[in-house]
PDB file of C-alpha atoms in Angstrom:
ATOM      1  CA  SER A   1      13.837  -2.745   5.617  1.00 86.00           C
ATOM      2  CA  GLN A   2      11.545  -5.378   3.882  1.00 88.00           C
ATOM      3  CA  THR A   3      12.390  -7.146   0.686  1.00 92.00           C
ATOM      4  CA  ILE A   4      10.534  -9.408  -1.663  1.00 96.00           C
ATOM      5  CA  HIS A   5      12.392 -12.049  -3.831  1.00 95.00           C
ATOM      6  CA  GLN A   6      10.925 -13.926  -6.925  1.00 96.00           C
ATOM      7  CA  TRP A   7      12.691 -16.446  -9.014  1.00 92.00           C
ATOM      8  CA  PRO A   8      13.266 -17.295 -11.763  1.00 93.00           C
ATOM      9  CA  ALA A   9      12.757 -14.078 -13.623  1.00 93.00           C
ATOM     10  CA  THR A  10      11.838 -15.719 -16.722  1.00 95.00           C
ATOM     11  CA  LEU A  11      10.899 -19.434 -17.556  1.00 96.00           C
ATOM     12  CA  VAL A  12      10.039 -21.045 -20.839  1.00 97.00           C
ATOM     13  CA  GLN A  13       8.294 -24.423 -20.211  1.00 97.00           C
ATOM     14  CA  PRO A  14       6.595 -26.901 -22.607  1.00 98.00           C
ATOM     15  CA  VAL A  15       2.840 -27.664 -22.450  1.00 97.00           C
ATOM     16  CA  GLY A  16       2.212 -30.561 -19.819  1.00 97.00           C
ATOM     17  CA  SER A  17       5.246 -29.834 -17.761  1.00 97.00           C
ATOM     18  CA  PRO A  18       5.146 -28.952 -13.978  1.00 97.00           C
ATOM     19  CA  LEU A  19       5.622 -25.488 -12.560  1.00 96.00           C
ATOM     20  CA  SER A  20       7.179 -24.126  -9.456  1.00 96.00           C
ATOM     21  CA  LEU A  21       7.508 -20.604  -8.782  1.00 97.00           C
ATOM     22  CA  GLU A  22       8.899 -19.241  -5.364  1.00 96.00           C
ATOM     23  CA  CYS A  23       8.669 -16.158  -3.470  1.00 97.00           C
ATOM     24  CA  THR A  24      10.147 -15.035  -0.224  1.00 97.00           C
ATOM     25  CA  VAL A  25       9.830 -11.875   2.080  1.00 97.00           C
ATOM     26  CA  GLU A  26      12.458 -10.595   4.519  1.00 95.00           C
ATOM     27  CA  GLY A  27      12.297  -8.411   7.194  1.00 94.00           C
ATOM     28  CA  THR A  28       8.725  -8.722   8.249  1.00 92.00           C
ATOM     29  CA  SER A  29       6.875 -11.435  10.162  1.00 91.00           C
ATOM     30  CA  ASN A  30       3.475 -13.098   9.426  1.00 93.00           C
ATOM     31  CA  PRO A  31       2.872 -11.039   6.390  1.00 95.00           C
ATOM     32  CA  ASN A  32       0.050 -11.552   4.067  1.00 95.00           C
ATOM     33  CA  LEU A  33       0.985 -13.060   0.693  1.00 96.00           C
ATOM     34  CA  TYR A  34      -0.399 -12.860  -2.661  1.00 95.00           C
ATOM     35  CA  TRP A  35       0.064 -14.229  -6.451  1.00 96.00           C
ATOM     36  CA  TYR A  36      -1.153 -12.197  -9.149  1.00 94.00           C
ATOM     37  CA  ARG A  37      -1.029 -12.833 -12.815  1.00 94.00           C
ATOM     38  CA  GLN A  38      -0.810 -10.126 -15.494  1.00 91.00           C
ATOM     39  CA  ALA A  39      -1.576 -10.797 -19.295  1.00 84.00           C
ATOM     40  CA  ALA A  40       0.052  -8.531 -21.851  1.00 80.00           C
ATOM     41  CA  GLY A  41      -1.267  -5.017 -21.628  1.00 77.00           C
ATOM     42  CA  ARG A  42      -3.855  -5.751 -18.825  1.00 79.00           C
ATOM     43  CA  GLY A  43      -4.066  -4.986 -15.166  1.00 83.00           C
ATOM     44  CA  LEU A  44      -3.511  -7.815 -12.406  1.00 89.00           C
ATOM     45  CA  GLN A  45      -5.786 -10.721 -11.646  1.00 90.00           C
ATOM     46  CA  LEU A  46      -5.500 -12.087  -8.076  1.00 91.00           C
ATOM     47  CA  LEU A  47      -4.778 -15.888  -8.301  1.00 94.00           C
ATOM     48  CA  PHE A  48      -4.354 -16.469  -4.146  1.00 95.00           C
ATOM     49  CA  TYR A  49      -3.850 -15.106  -0.982  1.00 94.00           C
ATOM     50  CA  SER A  50      -2.683 -16.174   2.252  1.00 95.00           C
ATOM     51  CA  VAL A  51      -2.879 -15.018   5.745  1.00 94.00           C
ATOM     52  CA  GLY A  52      -0.700 -17.409   7.337  1.00 94.00           C
ATOM     53  CA  ILE A  53       1.285 -20.870   7.126  1.00 95.00           C
ATOM     54  CA  GLY A  54      -0.764 -23.398   5.461  1.00 91.00           C
ATOM     55  CA  GLN A  55      -3.743 -20.974   4.748  1.00 93.00           C
ATOM     56  CA  ILE A  56      -4.411 -20.363   1.144  1.00 94.00           C
ATOM     57  CA  SER A  57      -7.473 -18.703  -0.529  1.00 92.00           C
ATOM     58  CA  SER A  58      -8.001 -19.094  -4.332  1.00 89.00           C
ATOM     59  CA  GLU A  59      -9.879 -16.259  -6.149  1.00 84.00           C
ATOM     60  CA  VAL A  60     -10.039 -17.871  -9.547  1.00 80.00           C
ATOM     61  CA  PRO A  61     -10.343 -21.702 -10.392  1.00 69.00           C
ATOM     62  CA  GLN A  62      -7.571 -22.771 -12.554  1.00 80.00           C
ATOM     63  CA  ASN A  63      -4.794 -25.135 -13.352  1.00 89.00           C
ATOM     64  CA  LEU A  64      -2.577 -23.684 -10.682  1.00 94.00           C
ATOM     65  CA  SER A  65      -2.120 -24.137  -6.881  1.00 95.00           C
ATOM     66  CA  ALA A  66      -0.351 -22.379  -4.072  1.00 96.00           C
ATOM     67  CA  SER A  67       1.312 -23.537  -0.849  1.00 96.00           C
ATOM     68  CA  ARG A  68       2.795 -21.527   2.143  1.00 97.00           C
ATOM     69  CA  PRO A  69       5.124 -23.948   3.733  1.00 95.00           C
ATOM     70  CA  GLN A  70       6.855 -21.408   5.940  1.00 95.00           C
ATOM     71  CA  ASP A  71       5.757 -17.907   7.319  1.00 96.00           C
ATOM     72  CA  ARG A  72       7.666 -15.849   4.551  1.00 96.00           C
ATOM     73  CA  GLN A  73       7.630 -18.208   1.761  1.00 97.00           C
ATOM     74  CA  PHE A  74       4.835 -18.565  -0.875  1.00 97.00           C
ATOM     75  CA  ILE A  75       5.094 -21.122  -4.018  1.00 97.00           C
ATOM     76  CA  LEU A  76       2.959 -21.201  -6.983  1.00 97.00           C
ATOM     77  CA  SER A  77       2.668 -24.819  -8.868  1.00 96.00           C
ATOM     78  CA  SER A  78       1.015 -26.645 -11.406  1.00 96.00           C
ATOM     79  CA  LYS A  79       1.293 -30.199 -12.293  1.00 95.00           C
ATOM     80  CA  LYS A  80       0.638 -29.757 -16.072  1.00 96.00           C
ATOM     81  CA  LEU A  81       1.158 -26.164 -17.792  1.00 96.00           C
ATOM     82  CA  LEU A  82      -1.267 -25.166 -20.315  1.00 95.00           C
ATOM     83  CA  LEU A  83      -0.671 -22.596 -23.065  1.00 94.00           C
ATOM     84  CA  SER A  84      -3.131 -20.318 -21.353  1.00 92.00           C
ATOM     85  CA  ASP A  85      -0.928 -20.162 -18.207  1.00 93.00           C
ATOM     86  CA  SER A  86       1.495 -18.074 -20.142  1.00 93.00           C
ATOM     87  CA  GLY A  87       1.891 -14.573 -18.333  1.00 94.00           C
ATOM     88  CA  PHE A  88       3.633 -12.335 -16.083  1.00 95.00           C
ATOM     89  CA  TYR A  89       3.476 -13.834 -12.344  1.00 97.00           C
ATOM     90  CA  LEU A  90       3.932 -11.452  -9.429  1.00 97.00           C
ATOM     91  CA  CYS A  91       4.089 -12.071  -5.810  1.00 97.00           C
ATOM     92  CA  ALA A  92       3.314  -9.518  -3.398  1.00 97.00           C
ATOM     93  CA  TRP A  93       3.169  -9.081   0.522  1.00 96.00           C
ATOM     94  CA  SER A  94       1.333  -6.674   3.015  1.00 95.00           C
ATOM     95  CA  THR A  95       1.146  -6.413   6.419  1.00 93.00           C
ATOM     96  CA  GLY A  96      -2.066  -7.696   8.458  1.00 84.00           C
ATOM     97  CA  ALA A  97      -3.304  -4.182   8.928  1.00 86.00           C
ATOM     98  CA  ARG A  98      -6.219  -3.290   7.208  1.00 83.00           C
ATOM     99  CA  ASN A  99      -5.870  -1.285   4.152  1.00 86.00           C
ATOM    100  CA  SER A 100      -1.943  -1.717   4.243  1.00 91.00           C
ATOM    101  CA  PRO A 101      -0.518  -1.361   0.644  1.00 94.00           C
ATOM    102  CA  LEU A 102       0.838  -4.579  -1.266  1.00 95.00           C
ATOM    103  CA  HIS A 103       4.310  -4.530  -2.098  1.00 96.00           C
ATOM    104  CA  PHE A 104       5.370  -6.303  -5.226  1.00 96.00           C
ATOM    105  CA  GLY A 105       8.413  -8.450  -6.435  1.00 96.00           C
ATOM    106  CA  ASN A 106       9.717  -7.951 -10.084  1.00 95.00           C
ATOM    107  CA  GLY A 107       7.824 -10.923 -11.379  1.00 96.00           C
ATOM    108  CA  THR A 108       8.508 -14.258 -13.309  1.00 96.00           C
ATOM    109  CA  ARG A 109       7.703 -14.019 -17.166  1.00 95.00           C
ATOM    110  CA  LEU A 110       6.302 -17.428 -17.885  1.00 96.00           C
ATOM    111  CA  THR A 111       6.143 -18.720 -21.387  1.00 96.00           C
ATOM    112  CA  VAL A 112       4.447 -21.917 -22.155  1.00 96.00           C
ATOM    113  CA  THR A 113       5.180 -23.468 -25.649  1.00 97.00           C
TER     114      THR A 113
ATOM    115  CA  ASP B   1     -17.925  -4.499  -8.551  1.00 55.00           C
ATOM    116  CA  ALA B   2     -16.362  -1.284  -8.284  1.00 56.00           C
ATOM    117  CA  LYS B   3     -13.984  -0.550 -11.224  1.00 86.00           C
ATOM    118  CA  THR B   4     -12.035   2.373 -12.492  1.00 92.00           C
ATOM    119  CA  THR B   5     -11.796   4.016 -15.911  1.00 94.00           C
ATOM    120  CA  GLN B   6      -8.550   5.991 -16.938  1.00 96.00           C
ATOM    121  CA  PRO B   7      -7.293   7.386 -19.986  1.00 97.00           C
ATOM    122  CA  THR B   8      -5.207   5.108 -22.097  1.00 96.00           C
ATOM    123  CA  SER B   9      -2.206   7.383 -22.574  1.00 97.00           C
ATOM    124  CA  MET B  10      -1.008  10.838 -21.597  1.00 97.00           C
ATOM    125  CA  ASP B  11       1.992  13.091 -22.210  1.00 97.00           C
ATOM    126  CA  CYS B  12       3.626  15.414 -20.018  1.00 97.00           C
ATOM    127  CA  ALA B  13       6.628  17.699 -20.402  1.00 97.00           C
ATOM    128  CA  GLU B  14       9.576  17.033 -18.051  1.00 97.00           C
ATOM    129  CA  GLY B  15       9.562  19.449 -14.953  1.00 97.00           C
ATOM    130  CA  ARG B  16       5.901  20.079 -15.309  1.00 97.00           C
ATOM    131  CA  ALA B  17       3.336  18.573 -13.024  1.00 97.00           C
ATOM    132  CA  ALA B  18       1.507  15.394 -14.427  1.00 98.00           C
ATOM    133  CA  ASN B  19      -2.286  15.146 -13.500  1.00 98.00           C
ATOM    134  CA  LEU B  20      -3.646  11.718 -13.990  1.00 98.00           C
ATOM    135  CA  PRO B  21      -7.475  11.384 -13.697  1.00 97.00           C
ATOM    136  CA  CYS B  22      -9.490   8.224 -12.818  1.00 96.00           C
ATOM    137  CA  ASN B  23     -13.192   7.769 -12.560  1.00 95.00           C
ATOM    138  CA  HIS B  24     -14.538   5.528  -9.919  1.00 93.00           C
ATOM    139  CA  SER B  25     -18.225   5.949  -9.984  1.00 92.00           C
ATOM    140  CA  THR B  26     -19.304   2.945  -8.432  1.00 90.00           C
ATOM    141  CA  ILE B  27     -17.098   3.006  -5.525  1.00 91.00           C
ATOM    142  CA  SER B  28     -18.532   1.968  -2.119  1.00 88.00           C
ATOM    143  CA  GLY B  29     -18.205   4.135   1.022  1.00 84.00           C
ATOM    144  CA  ASN B  30     -15.570   1.938   2.655  1.00 86.00           C
ATOM    145  CA  GLU B  31     -13.435   1.214  -0.328  1.00 90.00           C
ATOM    146  CA  TYR B  32      -9.890   3.007  -0.787  1.00 92.00           C
ATOM    147  CA  VAL B  33      -8.395   4.153  -3.840  1.00 94.00           C
ATOM    148  CA  TYR B  34      -4.979   3.231  -4.562  1.00 95.00           C
ATOM    149  CA  TRP B  35      -2.417   4.240  -7.077  1.00 97.00           C
ATOM    150  CA  TYR B  36       0.487   1.932  -8.319  1.00 97.00           C
ATOM    151  CA  ARG B  37       2.853   2.433 -11.322  1.00 97.00           C
ATOM    152  CA  GLN B  38       4.624   0.048 -13.282  1.00 95.00           C
ATOM    153  CA  ILE B  39       7.840   0.199 -15.461  1.00 93.00           C
ATOM    154  CA  HIS B  40       8.179  -2.290 -18.199  1.00 85.00           C
ATOM    155  CA  SER B  41       9.093  -5.794 -16.975  1.00 81.00           C
ATOM    156  CA  GLN B  42       8.972  -4.792 -13.390  1.00 90.00           C
ATOM    157  CA  GLY B  43       6.505  -5.244 -10.597  1.00 94.00           C
ATOM    158  CA  PRO B  44       4.145  -2.458  -9.664  1.00 95.00           C
ATOM    159  CA  GLN B  45       5.328   0.125  -7.355  1.00 96.00           C
ATOM    160  CA  TYR B  46       2.770   1.339  -4.712  1.00 96.00           C
ATOM    161  CA  ILE B  47       2.627   5.268  -4.839  1.00 98.00           C
ATOM    162  CA  ILE B  48      -0.256   6.324  -2.518  1.00 97.00           C
ATOM    163  CA  HIS B  49      -3.838   5.527  -1.268  1.00 96.00           C
ATOM    164  CA  GLY B  50      -6.578   7.329   0.262  1.00 95.00           C
ATOM    165  CA  LEU B  51     -10.353   7.082   1.351  1.00 94.00           C
ATOM    166  CA  LYS B  52     -11.880  10.581   1.178  1.00 91.00           C
ATOM    167  CA  ASN B  53      -9.359  13.024   2.332  1.00 87.00           C
ATOM    168  CA  ASN B  54      -6.564  14.360  -0.120  1.00 94.00           C
ATOM    169  CA  GLU B  55      -3.138  12.675   0.608  1.00 96.00           C
ATOM    170  CA  THR B  56       0.494  13.692   0.033  1.00 97.00           C
ATOM    171  CA  ASN B  57       3.642  11.927   0.369  1.00 96.00           C
ATOM    172  CA  GLU B  58       7.200  12.287  -1.018  1.00 95.00           C
ATOM    173  CA  MET B  59       5.979  10.688  -4.402  1.00 95.00           C
ATOM    174  CA  ALA B  60       2.802  12.314  -5.159  1.00 98.00           C
ATOM    175  CA  SER B  61      -0.392  13.925  -4.019  1.00 98.00           C
ATOM    176  CA  LEU B  62      -4.009  12.301  -4.491  1.00 98.00           C
ATOM    177  CA  ILE B  63      -7.159  14.355  -4.732  1.00 98.00           C
ATOM    178  CA  ILE B  64     -10.269  12.775  -4.145  1.00 96.00           C
ATOM    179  CA  THR B  65     -13.674  14.296  -5.081  1.00 96.00           C
ATOM    180  CA  GLU B  66     -16.141  15.196  -2.482  1.00 94.00           C
ATOM    181  CA  ASP B  67     -18.564  12.534  -3.847  1.00 94.00           C
ATOM    182  CA  ARG B  68     -15.585  10.124  -4.342  1.00 94.00           C
ATOM    183  CA  LYS B  69     -16.616   9.371  -7.716  1.00 94.00           C
ATOM    184  CA  SER B  70     -13.271  10.356  -9.216  1.00 96.00           C
ATOM    185  CA  SER B  71      -9.575  10.978  -8.104  1.00 96.00           C
ATOM    186  CA  THR B  72      -6.585  12.737  -9.748  1.00 98.00           C
ATOM    187  CA  LEU B  73      -2.886  11.760  -8.915  1.00 98.00           C
ATOM    188  CA  ILE B  74      -0.375  14.442  -9.050  1.00 98.00           C
ATOM    189  CA  LEU B  75       3.404  14.301  -9.669  1.00 97.00           C
ATOM    190  CA  PRO B  76       4.385  17.662  -8.905  1.00 96.00           C
ATOM    191  CA  HIS B  77       7.686  17.843 -10.866  1.00 94.00           C
ATOM    192  CA  ALA B  78       7.407  14.938 -13.695  1.00 96.00           C
ATOM    193  CA  THR B  79      10.894  13.289 -14.732  1.00 97.00           C
ATOM    194  CA  LEU B  80      11.934  11.191 -17.276  1.00 96.00           C
ATOM    195  CA  ARG B  81      12.052   8.115 -14.777  1.00 95.00           C
ATOM    196  CA  ASP B  82       8.334   8.827 -14.180  1.00 97.00           C
ATOM    197  CA  THR B  83       7.556   7.371 -17.448  1.00 97.00           C
ATOM    198  CA  ALA B  84       5.366   4.259 -16.650  1.00 97.00           C
ATOM    199  CA  VAL B  85       1.836   2.756 -16.685  1.00 96.00           C
ATOM    200  CA  TYR B  86      -0.037   4.212 -13.889  1.00 97.00           C
ATOM    201  CA  TYR B  87      -3.039   2.053 -12.224  1.00 95.00           C
ATOM    202  CA  CYS B  88      -5.910   3.592 -10.287  1.00 96.00           C
ATOM    203  CA  ILE B  89      -7.249   0.627  -8.272  1.00 93.00           C
ATOM    204  CA  VAL B  90     -10.343   0.138  -5.792  1.00 91.00           C
ATOM    205  CA  ARG B  91      -9.594  -1.853  -2.912  1.00 88.00           C
ATOM    206  CA  ARG B  92     -12.610  -4.195  -2.010  1.00 82.00           C
ATOM    207  CA  GLY B  93     -12.114  -5.738   1.181  1.00 79.00           C
ATOM    208  CA  ASN B  94      -8.700  -6.329   2.535  1.00 77.00           C
ATOM    209  CA  TYR B  95      -7.305  -8.804  -0.065  1.00 82.00           C
ATOM    210  CA  GLN B  96      -8.845  -7.815  -3.376  1.00 82.00           C
ATOM    211  CA  LEU B  97      -7.788  -4.848  -5.666  1.00 85.00           C
ATOM    212  CA  ILE B  98      -9.647  -4.366  -8.708  1.00 83.00           C
ATOM    213  CA  TRP B  99      -7.150  -3.383 -11.431  1.00 85.00           C
ATOM    214  CA  GLY B 100      -7.865  -1.718 -14.661  1.00 83.00           C
ATOM    215  CA  ALA B 101      -5.697  -1.202 -17.682  1.00 86.00           C
ATOM    216  CA  GLY B 102      -4.021   2.040 -16.314  1.00 93.00           C
ATOM    217  CA  THR B 103      -2.814   4.976 -18.184  1.00 96.00           C
ATOM    218  CA  LYS B 104       0.478   5.084 -20.115  1.00 96.00           C
ATOM    219  CA  LEU B 105       2.295   8.285 -18.935  1.00 98.00           C
ATOM    220  CA  ILE B 106       4.959   9.332 -21.273  1.00 98.00           C
ATOM    221  CA  ILE B 107       7.314  12.303 -19.986  1.00 97.00           C
ATOM    222  CA  LYS B 108       8.839  14.295 -22.816  1.00 97.00           C
ATOM    223  CA  PRO B 109      12.036  16.054 -22.581  1.00 95.00           C
TER     224      PRO B 109
END
């Protein structure tokens, strides 16, 4: 069966520091991968998605970037964190089939101080 | 953009059917309706999705009106573990899910 791993689960970082969040998927090949952010009490906002290695689409201009160095690895990064980057970051995967459901990891709660 | 409207919160007695409504009056003809739920501090869990026919799986049933402007998620026998925030979502294209604020469902013993 397929599994998705995100780490760390929680992170506290000072303003101006760099960020690297990692997500890996097991049990499937060539998945679509996604990064979402969720503000407190709100729905999810799509940040990036990827349909293959090195292919990244950005949905919202921001202080963050994403990379996909391997087929089942997706990384969310920032060079300098802002206070507004605080939130709950979720990685998800789906198959390439149209309208296949997304399956989410358990997220990283990031607090920028 | 198609978006959804849900009640902010609902209660349901344990063992009864929980019926969660959703309005999506601006949905386009090829946009699917998805339901997810999220237990506090966890990632959203996929429940079910549909286009225009009613759907059923081991977790729930999805009833979509004929005009597709609204839908209802039915949890047939709610348990305390079904307490969560339930999101009704319209899928635009293959990559974009339009999320609202969801319904907080509380199952009471």
